Tab-separated table of C-alpha atoms in Angstrom:
chain	number	residue	atom	x	y	z
A	23	UNK	CA	-36.166	-3.174	36.219
A	24	UNK	CA	-36.539	-5.492	39.195
A	25	UNK	CA	-39.244	-8.131	38.721
A	26	UNK	CA	-38.771	-10.309	41.814
A	27	UNK	CA	-41.299	-10.231	44.632
A	28	UNK	CA	-40.380	-7.811	47.406
A	29	UNK	CA	-40.312	-9.315	50.885
A	30	UNK	CA	-39.933	-6.718	53.663
A	31	UNK	CA	-37.301	-7.283	56.330
A	32	UNK	CA	-39.200	-5.050	58.749
A	33	UNK	CA	-36.334	-2.882	59.995
A	34	UNK	CA	-35.740	0.840	60.525
A	35	UNK	CA	-33.205	2.790	58.467
A	36	UNK	CA	-31.007	4.912	60.744
A	37	UNK	CA	-27.725	6.517	59.659
A	38	UNK	CA	-27.467	4.167	56.688
A	39	UNK	CA	-27.999	0.974	58.698
A	40	UNK	CA	-31.044	-1.279	58.809
A	41	UNK	CA	-31.836	-1.575	62.502
A	42	UNK	CA	-34.023	-4.072	64.352
A	43	UNK	CA	-35.930	-3.439	67.575
A	44	UNK	CA	-37.394	-5.785	70.154
A	45	UNK	CA	-40.980	-4.558	69.944
A	46	UNK	CA	-42.869	-5.662	66.833
A	47	UNK	CA	-46.153	-5.096	65.069
A	48	UNK	CA	-47.808	-6.923	62.197
A	49	UNK	CA	-49.092	-5.242	59.063
A	50	UNK	CA	-52.789	-5.484	58.116
A	51	UNK	CA	-52.811	-5.608	54.311
A	52	UNK	CA	-56.003	-5.412	52.287
A	53	UNK	CA	-54.874	-8.599	50.549
A	54	UNK	CA	-51.886	-10.907	50.490
A	55	UNK	CA	-49.411	-11.778	53.211
A	56	UNK	CA	-48.977	-9.843	56.455
A	57	UNK	CA	-45.423	-9.146	57.650
A	58	UNK	CA	-43.800	-8.364	60.985
A	59	UNK	CA	-42.128	-4.986	61.472
A	60	UNK	CA	-39.952	-3.529	64.183
A	61	UNK	CA	-41.629	-0.795	66.200
A	62	UNK	CA	-39.563	2.268	67.085
A	63	UNK	CA	-39.235	3.819	70.539
A	64	UNK	CA	-37.944	7.198	71.810
A	65	UNK	CA	-34.355	5.904	71.923
A	66	UNK	CA	-34.449	5.078	68.215
A	67	UNK	CA	-36.066	8.458	67.523
A	68	UNK	CA	-33.128	10.112	69.262
A	69	UNK	CA	-30.619	8.089	67.230
A	70	UNK	CA	-32.342	8.927	63.950
A	71	UNK	CA	-32.596	12.657	64.679
A	72	UNK	CA	-28.959	12.859	65.767
A	73	UNK	CA	-27.958	11.108	62.535
A	74	UNK	CA	-29.997	13.674	60.598
A	75	UNK	CA	-28.259	16.521	62.431
A	76	UNK	CA	-24.829	15.121	61.532
A	77	UNK	CA	-25.848	14.748	57.903
A	78	UNK	CA	-27.165	18.301	57.747
A	79	UNK	CA	-23.729	19.704	58.575
A	80	UNK	CA	-22.609	18.631	55.105
A	81	UNK	CA	-25.805	18.109	53.089
A	82	UNK	CA	-27.222	21.490	54.104
A	83	UNK	CA	-24.222	23.183	52.523
A	84	UNK	CA	-23.935	20.995	49.424
A	85	UNK	CA	-24.334	22.473	45.963
A	86	UNK	CA	-27.626	22.712	44.119
A	87	UNK	CA	-26.160	20.475	41.421
A	88	UNK	CA	-25.321	17.739	43.924
A	89	UNK	CA	-28.766	17.850	45.497
A	90	UNK	CA	-30.391	17.788	42.056
A	91	UNK	CA	-28.309	14.744	41.149
A	92	UNK	CA	-29.428	13.076	44.382
A	93	UNK	CA	-33.121	13.712	43.630
A	94	UNK	CA	-32.759	12.390	40.088
A	95	UNK	CA	-30.905	9.317	41.353
A	96	UNK	CA	-33.718	8.580	43.811
A	97	UNK	CA	-36.136	8.781	40.874
A	98	UNK	CA	-33.945	6.315	38.957
A	99	UNK	CA	-33.973	3.906	41.893
A	100	UNK	CA	-37.770	4.078	42.147
A	101	UNK	CA	-38.024	3.185	38.466
A	102	UNK	CA	-35.828	0.129	39.052
A	103	UNK	CA	-38.297	-1.112	41.674
A	104	UNK	CA	-41.445	-0.125	39.803
A	105	UNK	CA	-43.242	-3.476	39.704
A	106	UNK	CA	-42.302	-4.381	43.259
A	107	UNK	CA	-43.590	-1.040	44.540
A	108	UNK	CA	-46.901	-1.476	42.743
A	109	UNK	CA	-47.374	-5.019	44.011
A	110	UNK	CA	-46.759	-4.414	47.696
A	111	UNK	CA	-48.521	-1.044	47.589
A	112	UNK	CA	-51.641	-2.644	46.130
A	113	UNK	CA	-51.557	-5.491	48.646
A	114	UNK	CA	-51.233	-3.182	51.641
A	115	UNK	CA	-53.690	-0.456	50.623
A	116	UNK	CA	-56.161	-2.137	48.309
A	117	UNK	CA	-55.563	0.578	45.723
A	118	UNK	CA	-55.776	-0.623	42.101
A	119	UNK	CA	-52.640	-1.133	40.035
A	120	UNK	CA	-53.408	1.747	37.675
A	121	UNK	CA	-53.786	4.189	40.561
A	122	UNK	CA	-50.426	3.180	42.064
A	123	UNK	CA	-48.693	3.311	38.696
A	124	UNK	CA	-49.961	6.855	38.256
A	125	UNK	CA	-48.945	7.810	41.767
A	126	UNK	CA	-45.470	6.363	41.220
A	127	UNK	CA	-45.141	8.395	38.026
A	128	UNK	CA	-46.223	11.498	39.898
A	129	UNK	CA	-43.612	10.836	42.602
A	130	UNK	CA	-40.843	10.380	40.049
A	131	UNK	CA	-41.952	13.458	38.119
A	132	UNK	CA	-42.030	15.488	41.321
A	133	UNK	CA	-38.442	14.553	42.179
A	134	UNK	CA	-37.223	15.456	38.689
A	135	UNK	CA	-39.178	18.728	38.692
A	136	UNK	CA	-37.658	19.713	42.027
A	137	UNK	CA	-34.193	18.831	40.746
A	138	UNK	CA	-34.623	21.153	37.769
A	139	UNK	CA	-36.149	23.867	39.931
A	140	UNK	CA	-33.359	24.066	42.483
A	141	UNK	CA	-30.655	24.072	39.788
A	142	UNK	CA	-32.226	27.223	38.342
A	143	UNK	CA	-31.725	28.871	41.738
A	144	UNK	CA	-34.804	31.108	41.738
A	145	UNK	CA	-36.104	29.460	44.917
A	146	UNK	CA	-33.194	31.045	46.830
A	147	UNK	CA	-34.782	34.496	46.381
A	148	UNK	CA	-31.339	36.139	46.316
A	149	UNK	CA	-31.315	39.897	46.954
A	150	UNK	CA	-28.469	42.402	46.902
A	151	UNK	CA	-28.096	45.882	48.396
A	152	UNK	CA	-24.754	47.369	47.395
A	153	UNK	CA	-22.815	49.354	49.938
A	154	UNK	CA	-23.330	53.126	49.801
A	155	UNK	CA	-20.392	54.466	51.835
A	156	UNK	CA	-21.058	58.084	50.865
A	157	UNK	CA	-24.760	58.095	51.673
A	158	UNK	CA	-25.848	60.750	54.178
A	159	UNK	CA	-26.672	61.048	56.941
A	160	UNK	CA	-25.553	57.414	57.347
A	161	UNK	CA	-23.731	55.086	54.965
A	162	UNK	CA	-25.365	51.821	53.915
A	163	UNK	CA	-23.490	48.539	54.449
A	164	UNK	CA	-23.194	45.791	51.863
A	165	UNK	CA	-26.151	43.444	52.429
A	166	UNK	CA	-27.052	40.232	50.693
A	167	UNK	CA	-29.932	37.878	51.426
A	168	UNK	CA	-30.861	34.351	50.436
A	169	UNK	CA	-32.935	31.428	51.657
A	170	UNK	CA	-31.095	28.788	53.709
A	171	UNK	CA	-32.190	25.279	54.797
A	172	UNK	CA	-33.481	25.068	58.351
A	173	UNK	CA	-32.032	21.719	59.500
A	174	UNK	CA	-33.482	18.260	60.252
A	175	UNK	CA	-37.174	17.895	59.413
A	176	UNK	CA	-39.687	15.332	60.695
A	177	UNK	CA	-42.142	13.917	58.145
A	178	UNK	CA	-45.257	11.869	58.882
A	179	UNK	CA	-46.317	9.490	56.117
A	180	UNK	CA	-49.909	9.874	54.924
A	181	UNK	CA	-52.309	6.947	54.673
A	182	UNK	CA	-54.153	7.922	51.487
A	183	UNK	CA	-51.164	8.407	49.157
A	184	UNK	CA	-48.611	5.672	49.960
A	185	UNK	CA	-46.180	7.067	47.387
A	186	UNK	CA	-46.944	10.709	46.595
A	187	UNK	CA	-47.599	11.911	50.175
A	188	UNK	CA	-45.860	9.337	52.296
A	189	UNK	CA	-42.268	8.164	52.831
A	190	UNK	CA	-40.963	9.729	49.632
A	191	UNK	CA	-43.821	12.101	48.953
A	192	UNK	CA	-43.963	15.849	48.552
A	193	UNK	CA	-42.850	16.695	52.086
A	194	UNK	CA	-39.719	14.536	51.938
A	195	UNK	CA	-38.879	15.634	48.404
A	196	UNK	CA	-39.324	19.296	49.392
A	197	UNK	CA	-37.087	18.985	52.433
A	198	UNK	CA	-34.324	17.174	50.544
A	199	UNK	CA	-34.510	19.728	47.723
A	200	UNK	CA	-34.187	22.550	50.246
A	201	UNK	CA	-31.052	20.964	51.718
A	202	UNK	CA	-32.623	19.534	54.859
A	203	UNK	CA	-32.074	16.076	56.273
A	204	UNK	CA	-35.171	14.042	57.065
A	205	UNK	CA	-36.588	11.629	59.641
A	206	UNK	CA	-39.757	9.920	58.408
A	207	UNK	CA	-42.276	8.196	60.646
A	208	UNK	CA	-43.738	5.650	58.249
A	209	UNK	CA	-47.492	5.131	58.247
A	210	UNK	CA	-48.338	1.773	59.779
A	211	UNK	CA	-51.010	1.197	57.102
A	212	UNK	CA	-48.330	0.518	54.466
A	213	UNK	CA	-45.021	-0.250	56.199
A	214	UNK	CA	-43.767	-2.512	53.417
A	215	UNK	CA	-44.333	0.180	50.791
A	216	UNK	CA	-42.488	2.624	53.032
A	217	UNK	CA	-39.591	0.193	53.370
A	218	UNK	CA	-39.101	-0.324	49.632
A	219	UNK	CA	-39.214	3.438	49.033
A	220	UNK	CA	-36.615	3.857	51.778
A	221	UNK	CA	-34.464	1.268	50.009
A	222	UNK	CA	-34.586	3.412	46.858
A	223	UNK	CA	-33.361	6.427	48.836
A	224	UNK	CA	-30.708	4.329	50.579
A	225	UNK	CA	-29.358	3.166	47.223
A	226	UNK	CA	-29.264	6.750	45.929
A	227	UNK	CA	-27.379	7.874	49.042
A	228	UNK	CA	-24.687	5.299	48.314
A	229	UNK	CA	-24.479	6.170	44.616
A	230	UNK	CA	-24.171	9.892	45.325
A	231	UNK	CA	-21.825	9.437	48.305
A	232	UNK	CA	-24.017	11.475	50.636
A	233	UNK	CA	-23.940	11.289	54.430
A	234	UNK	CA	-26.211	8.324	55.268
A	235	UNK	CA	-28.072	10.241	57.965
A	236	UNK	CA	-29.697	12.483	55.354
A	237	UNK	CA	-32.717	10.150	55.341
A	238	UNK	CA	-33.961	8.000	58.220
A	239	UNK	CA	-37.054	5.787	58.379
A	240	UNK	CA	-38.808	4.792	61.595
A	241	UNK	CA	-41.552	2.173	61.554
A	242	UNK	CA	-44.107	2.567	64.322
A	243	UNK	CA	-47.686	1.856	65.312
A	244	UNK	CA	-47.901	4.086	68.391
A	245	UNK	CA	-48.404	7.783	69.054
A	246	UNK	CA	-45.458	7.799	71.445
A	247	UNK	CA	-42.986	7.771	68.559
A	248	UNK	CA	-44.649	10.699	66.802
A	249	UNK	CA	-44.723	12.704	70.014
A	250	UNK	CA	-41.040	12.035	70.695
A	251	UNK	CA	-40.165	13.020	67.148
A	252	UNK	CA	-41.891	16.422	67.088
A	253	UNK	CA	-40.561	17.282	70.540
A	254	UNK	CA	-36.938	16.389	69.822
A	255	UNK	CA	-34.877	19.579	70.224
A	256	UNK	CA	-32.930	18.980	66.987
A	257	UNK	CA	-36.054	18.842	64.804
A	258	UNK	CA	-36.705	22.191	63.130
A	259	UNK	CA	-40.049	21.650	61.364
A	260	UNK	CA	-42.712	19.006	60.804
A	261	UNK	CA	-44.616	17.970	57.689
A	262	UNK	CA	-47.903	16.119	58.205
A	263	UNK	CA	-50.918	14.986	56.185
A	264	UNK	CA	-53.706	13.328	58.134
A	265	UNK	CA	-56.705	13.738	60.381
A	266	UNK	CA	-57.754	16.952	62.068
A	267	UNK	CA	-57.552	15.385	65.529
A	268	UNK	CA	-54.124	13.818	65.103
A	269	UNK	CA	-52.709	16.831	63.323
A	270	UNK	CA	-54.011	19.283	65.885
A	271	UNK	CA	-52.450	17.237	68.704
A	272	UNK	CA	-49.039	17.322	66.994
A	273	UNK	CA	-49.444	21.014	66.165
A	274	UNK	CA	-50.050	21.760	69.836
A	275	UNK	CA	-46.933	19.773	70.794
A	276	UNK	CA	-44.838	21.740	68.319
A	277	UNK	CA	-46.186	25.009	69.682
A	278	UNK	CA	-45.637	24.048	73.327
A	279	UNK	CA	-41.973	23.104	72.903
A	280	UNK	CA	-39.369	25.201	74.685
A	281	UNK	CA	-38.364	26.282	71.187
A	282	UNK	CA	-41.574	26.177	69.116
A	283	UNK	CA	-41.245	25.008	65.529
A	284	UNK	CA	-43.467	25.298	62.445
A	285	UNK	CA	-45.946	22.490	61.862
A	286	UNK	CA	-46.998	22.206	58.230
A	287	UNK	CA	-50.118	20.117	58.600
A	288	UNK	CA	-52.794	19.362	56.034
A	289	UNK	CA	-55.802	18.380	58.125
A	290	UNK	CA	-59.269	18.541	56.607
A	291	UNK	CA	-61.430	20.067	53.887
A	292	UNK	CA	-64.899	19.524	52.381
A	293	UNK	CA	-63.926	21.373	49.169
A	294	UNK	CA	-67.313	22.977	48.431
A	295	UNK	CA	-68.635	23.512	44.914
A	296	UNK	CA	-70.951	26.428	44.101
A	297	UNK	CA	-73.250	25.718	41.155
A	298	UNK	CA	-74.402	29.109	39.912
A	299	UNK	CA	-77.918	29.426	38.436
A	300	UNK	CA	-77.202	29.618	34.692
A	301	UNK	CA	-74.647	26.798	34.772
A	302	UNK	CA	-77.028	24.710	36.882
A	303	UNK	CA	-79.830	25.309	34.382
A	304	UNK	CA	-77.766	24.497	31.284
A	305	UNK	CA	-75.301	21.876	32.509
A	306	UNK	CA	-76.739	20.486	35.742
A	307	UNK	CA	-76.834	16.859	34.546
A	308	UNK	CA	-73.298	17.069	33.185
A	309	UNK	CA	-71.992	18.534	36.438
A	310	UNK	CA	-73.843	15.832	38.378
A	311	UNK	CA	-72.058	13.083	36.453
A	312	UNK	CA	-68.685	14.780	36.903
A	313	UNK	CA	-69.320	15.225	40.607
A	314	UNK	CA	-70.255	11.561	41.046
A	315	UNK	CA	-67.019	10.544	39.313
A	316	UNK	CA	-64.941	12.894	41.456
A	317	UNK	CA	-66.752	12.060	44.703
A	318	UNK	CA	-66.182	8.315	44.347
A	319	UNK	CA	-62.663	8.399	42.903
A	320	UNK	CA	-60.365	6.267	45.050
A	321	UNK	CA	-63.272	5.524	47.411
A	322	UNK	CA	-63.406	9.239	48.163
A	323	UNK	CA	-60.054	9.065	49.963
A	324	UNK	CA	-58.664	12.286	48.529
A	325	UNK	CA	-58.047	15.404	50.581
A	326	UNK	CA	-59.506	17.366	47.640
A	327	UNK	CA	-62.667	15.250	47.449
A	328	UNK	CA	-65.577	17.665	46.739
A	329	UNK	CA	-67.941	16.659	49.508
A	330	UNK	CA	-70.403	19.564	49.313
A	331	UNK	CA	-72.412	21.120	46.474
A	332	UNK	CA	-74.350	24.368	46.956
A	333	UNK	CA	-77.294	25.123	44.650
A	334	UNK	CA	-80.204	27.564	44.691
A	335	UNK	CA	-83.638	25.994	45.107
A	336	UNK	CA	-85.820	25.466	42.066
A	337	UNK	CA	-86.482	23.019	39.249
A	338	UNK	CA	-82.840	23.004	38.098
A	339	UNK	CA	-81.709	22.063	41.623
A	340	UNK	CA	-84.205	19.192	41.723
A	341	UNK	CA	-82.969	17.893	38.374
A	342	UNK	CA	-79.366	18.091	39.605
A	343	UNK	CA	-80.193	16.119	42.748
A	344	UNK	CA	-81.913	13.355	40.767
A	345	UNK	CA	-79.087	13.240	38.225
A	346	UNK	CA	-76.431	12.919	40.922
A	347	UNK	CA	-78.356	10.123	42.637
A	348	UNK	CA	-78.737	8.284	39.329
A	349	UNK	CA	-75.026	8.669	38.550
A	350	UNK	CA	-74.006	7.228	41.931
A	351	UNK	CA	-75.921	4.009	41.230
A	352	UNK	CA	-73.099	2.886	38.943
A	353	UNK	CA	-70.472	2.945	41.691
A	354	UNK	CA	-70.205	-0.140	43.861
A	355	UNK	CA	-68.228	-0.830	47.046
A	356	UNK	CA	-64.506	-0.023	47.078
A	357	UNK	CA	-61.825	-1.170	49.510
A	358	UNK	CA	-60.665	1.577	51.859
A	359	UNK	CA	-57.070	2.087	52.885
A	360	UNK	CA	-57.414	0.861	56.465
A	361	UNK	CA	-60.022	-0.618	58.742
A	362	UNK	CA	-59.803	2.525	60.870
A	363	UNK	CA	-60.606	4.794	57.897
A	364	UNK	CA	-63.537	2.548	56.969
A	365	UNK	CA	-64.893	2.714	60.519
A	366	UNK	CA	-64.505	6.497	60.598
A	367	UNK	CA	-66.386	6.751	57.296
A	368	UNK	CA	-69.240	4.639	58.619
A	369	UNK	CA	-69.355	6.720	61.792
A	370	UNK	CA	-69.375	9.982	59.837
A	371	UNK	CA	-72.118	8.712	57.567
A	372	UNK	CA	-74.217	7.682	60.561
A	373	UNK	CA	-73.845	11.140	62.096
A	374	UNK	CA	-74.959	12.896	58.894
A	375	UNK	CA	-77.864	10.484	58.409
A	376	UNK	CA	-79.153	11.122	61.933
A	377	UNK	CA	-78.756	14.914	61.842
A	378	UNK	CA	-81.906	16.984	62.099
A	379	UNK	CA	-82.996	18.502	58.800
A	380	UNK	CA	-80.831	16.221	56.647
A	381	UNK	CA	-82.585	14.103	54.009
A	382	UNK	CA	-81.225	10.871	52.528
A	383	UNK	CA	-81.074	10.930	48.731
A	384	UNK	CA	-78.886	7.932	47.897
A	385	UNK	CA	-77.944	5.216	50.375
A	386	UNK	CA	-75.982	2.002	50.136
A	387	UNK	CA	-74.305	-0.549	52.399
A	388	UNK	CA	-70.767	-0.524	53.813
A	389	UNK	CA	-69.199	-3.775	54.991
A	390	UNK	CA	-65.973	-4.095	56.970
A	391	UNK	CA	-63.246	-2.297	54.976
A	392	UNK	CA	-65.430	-1.380	51.996
A	393	UNK	CA	-67.077	1.956	51.279
A	394	UNK	CA	-70.067	2.758	49.086
A	395	UNK	CA	-71.331	6.241	48.170
A	396	UNK	CA	-73.977	8.180	50.075
A	397	UNK	CA	-75.796	11.364	49.130
A	398	UNK	CA	-77.744	13.739	51.376
A	399	UNK	CA	-79.442	17.093	51.044
A	400	UNK	CA	-80.246	19.865	53.483
A	401	UNK	CA	-81.289	23.482	53.418
A	402	UNK	CA	-79.100	26.519	53.681
A	403	UNK	CA	-80.723	27.376	57.019
A	404	UNK	CA	-79.896	23.952	58.521
A	405	UNK	CA	-76.314	24.052	57.211
A	406	UNK	CA	-75.694	27.521	58.614
A	407	UNK	CA	-77.138	26.555	62.002
A	408	UNK	CA	-75.256	23.260	62.455
A	409	UNK	CA	-71.477	23.651	62.374
A	410	UNK	CA	-71.000	19.903	62.890
A	411	UNK	CA	-72.269	19.281	59.352
A	412	UNK	CA	-69.246	21.168	58.002
A	413	UNK	CA	-66.758	18.559	59.271
A	414	UNK	CA	-65.070	16.387	56.656
A	415	UNK	CA	-66.317	12.822	56.179
A	416	UNK	CA	-63.377	11.041	54.568
A	417	UNK	CA	-64.938	8.903	51.859
A	418	UNK	CA	-67.479	9.009	48.992
A	419	UNK	CA	-70.181	10.966	50.823
A	420	UNK	CA	-71.783	14.066	49.353
A	421	UNK	CA	-74.092	16.712	50.774
A	422	UNK	CA	-76.188	19.040	48.627
A	423	UNK	CA	-77.061	22.352	50.273
A	424	UNK	CA	-80.165	24.025	48.859
A	425	UNK	CA	-79.867	27.775	49.349
A	426	UNK	CA	-82.932	30.017	49.273
A	427	UNK	CA	-81.354	32.546	46.921
A	428	UNK	CA	-78.117	34.206	45.869
A	429	UNK	CA	-77.917	36.105	49.142
A	430	UNK	CA	-77.945	32.896	51.155
A	431	UNK	CA	-75.404	31.302	48.807
A	432	UNK	CA	-73.082	34.209	49.586
A	433	UNK	CA	-73.819	33.805	53.308
A	434	UNK	CA	-72.833	30.132	53.088
A	435	UNK	CA	-69.579	31.112	51.389
A	436	UNK	CA	-68.828	33.637	54.115
A	437	UNK	CA	-69.376	31.075	56.862
A	438	UNK	CA	-67.029	28.464	55.385
A	439	UNK	CA	-64.017	27.304	57.338
A	440	UNK	CA	-60.639	27.159	55.626
A	441	UNK	CA	-60.558	24.845	52.603
A	442	UNK	CA	-57.995	23.352	50.271
A	443	UNK	CA	-60.255	24.123	47.309
A	444	UNK	CA	-63.431	25.945	46.395
A	445	UNK	CA	-65.088	25.522	42.991
A	446	UNK	CA	-67.380	27.694	40.892
A	447	UNK	CA	-69.505	26.122	38.167
A	448	UNK	CA	-70.609	29.087	36.094
A	449	UNK	CA	-71.621	30.361	32.674
A	450	UNK	CA	-71.254	33.882	31.266
A	451	UNK	CA	-74.614	34.944	32.679
A	452	UNK	CA	-73.392	34.022	36.170
A	453	UNK	CA	-70.556	36.586	36.132
A	454	UNK	CA	-72.150	39.053	38.546
A	455	UNK	CA	-72.727	36.417	41.227
A	456	UNK	CA	-69.281	34.952	40.591
A	457	UNK	CA	-67.727	38.379	41.104
A	458	UNK	CA	-69.403	38.542	44.510
A	459	UNK	CA	-68.286	35.035	45.477
A	460	UNK	CA	-64.692	35.022	44.240
A	461	UNK	CA	-63.267	37.555	46.760
A	462	UNK	CA	-64.846	35.489	49.543
A	463	UNK	CA	-63.624	32.132	48.263
A	464	UNK	CA	-60.056	33.260	47.699
A	465	UNK	CA	-59.921	34.095	51.414
A	466	UNK	CA	-61.245	30.632	52.263
A	467	UNK	CA	-59.119	28.379	50.036
A	468	UNK	CA	-55.661	27.901	48.612
A	469	UNK	CA	-57.003	26.949	45.173
A	470	UNK	CA	-60.138	28.274	43.478
A	471	UNK	CA	-61.417	26.425	40.400
A	472	UNK	CA	-63.968	27.129	37.695
A	473	UNK	CA	-65.947	24.499	35.786
A	474	UNK	CA	-63.806	21.550	36.842
A	475	UNK	CA	-63.320	19.227	39.798
A	476	UNK	CA	-60.580	19.479	42.436
A	477	UNK	CA	-59.573	15.777	42.595
A	478	UNK	CA	-56.396	16.214	40.593
A	479	UNK	CA	-53.526	18.204	42.082
A	480	UNK	CA	-50.993	19.230	39.473
A	481	UNK	CA	-47.357	19.198	40.615
A	482	UNK	CA	-46.188	22.500	39.160
A	483	UNK	CA	-44.794	25.947	39.871
A	484	UNK	CA	-48.225	27.530	40.403
A	485	UNK	CA	-50.006	24.905	42.513
A	486	UNK	CA	-51.148	25.823	46.016
A	487	UNK	CA	-52.236	22.854	48.103
A	488	UNK	CA	-53.047	24.422	51.429
A	489	UNK	CA	-55.398	26.959	52.897
A	490	UNK	CA	-56.620	28.597	56.086
A	491	UNK	CA	-57.162	26.368	59.126
A	492	UNK	CA	-58.364	23.610	59.314
A	493	UNK	CA	-57.394	22.888	55.712
A	494	UNK	CA	-53.826	23.434	56.859
A	495	UNK	CA	-52.006	24.897	59.831
A	496	UNK	CA	-50.002	27.384	57.795
A	497	UNK	CA	-52.056	29.323	55.263
A	498	UNK	CA	-48.965	30.772	53.597
A	499	UNK	CA	-47.585	27.394	52.515
A	500	UNK	CA	-48.300	24.652	49.998
A	501	UNK	CA	-47.470	20.959	50.260
A	502	UNK	CA	-47.556	20.425	46.474
A	503	UNK	CA	-45.528	22.106	43.749
A	504	UNK	CA	-42.161	23.799	43.718
A	505	UNK	CA	-43.224	26.450	46.230
A	506	UNK	CA	-43.473	23.612	48.790
A	507	UNK	CA	-39.673	23.732	49.049
A	508	UNK	CA	-39.917	27.166	50.663
A	509	UNK	CA	-41.462	25.649	53.805
A	510	UNK	CA	-38.076	24.272	54.814
A	511	UNK	CA	-36.028	27.393	54.145
A	512	UNK	CA	-35.568	30.640	56.044
A	513	UNK	CA	-34.087	33.967	54.925
A	514	UNK	CA	-30.653	35.003	56.170
A	515	UNK	CA	-29.171	38.465	55.614
A	516	UNK	CA	-25.355	38.708	55.327
A	517	UNK	CA	-24.078	42.198	56.201
A	518	UNK	CA	-20.509	43.172	55.364
A	519	UNK	CA	-19.474	39.492	55.290
A	520	UNK	CA	-16.179	39.009	53.412
A	521	UNK	CA	-16.815	37.601	49.954
A	522	UNK	CA	-14.793	34.451	50.510
A	523	UNK	CA	-16.994	33.570	53.514
A	524	UNK	CA	-20.312	34.045	51.755
A	525	UNK	CA	-22.311	31.136	50.370
A	526	UNK	CA	-21.200	30.475	46.815
A	527	UNK	CA	-24.640	31.487	45.548
A	528	UNK	CA	-24.122	35.030	46.912
A	529	UNK	CA	-20.522	35.609	45.870
């Protein structure tokens, strides 16, 4: 294990070479030393994408075993740099050591899970139709189908998960597992963390003797680079986790290309919780404490942060509101990932606070890059009439919606936009209402939970981390779990192809 302090050199990784550029920007860490980084331009984007295309000509047709070895070797290289990754990640983002250690473990586990998954081969969805030469009135040809990698993929690093959703996060791991080469635009909030993760991949490329263009890293602090990347004609898909505004702009660029490409964007979600009457009556205080813990976890900077709770008016609702407010008193200010995120949180809080029909329940003070929790309540009528209240506020801010009755609770569910998650808190006596809500919620979200909280996304075979727009731009995809690999594959049917020409997996 490497114990020395990591000092970034500030360069891009293109075709296996660390490349400088004339334009620079300086990092803005939450603590510790700032460093200078090269800023990419369209010419460097072009070089990186062309390197990825060259790598795909071999990597895209490599064996599952070789790709699995590559993923496992990357995991090994991350482990070698464990302490360095934690140190620079904490300095840049302000995230605590324990959080980054857990996120690093998740990233390593994800790589190893994907390696095992692709070696099993089920993800290829192989299908066979034997030739029926004597079938009447027409014979049937020999047909075989399997999933094939789509080519170079562009990945945008996320701000809120510097390891698990950024340079070497789920999007990159999925693309590499599928057999695609990758060009990553690093997030300028943690460029040093991105660089050390790129070094781990670079070392694995050398160990496994893979074409160096299979992974390319571009540092940048301008939108121009992202625009050039998604519009490059050799890019075949884009993975993105970020704001609704930024994601929608990139989505539109992908759609307006001469050859449109899929944009797998995770954009925004308030992740509503429905507290059904019996559960609210029996366990309201317990749910309130759990919600406060979930709402404030990581300064509320989780895409699955449950920002909205829906209850039915009455004494149990009043007790829940008081219990949540009391629970939030124990959570002080936390450092946010960037100054921009902190400013957006303060702006979002101000909008909610000044909205007609919204009542302040718990307030605090936010200074500079720090965030403290806020809690508001409103009625079902106000919520249904004001669509602006349904927009995500990225941070530890909660809104309690007080519905008149079960009918209005169902109406609120029906009016929801697409979500990553929806949660039911219920007891046995709530089954009838739950049966009415569940068919609605499964159309609104990629993951529906019962009696738990959504801030914890398991990396597994069954996880769906996606949902209808604006939760994501492709409701049929997930950015977490083994099914995420399928985003970067497409089915190809081989009809009457000689056996020796078929992919080995179909022979």
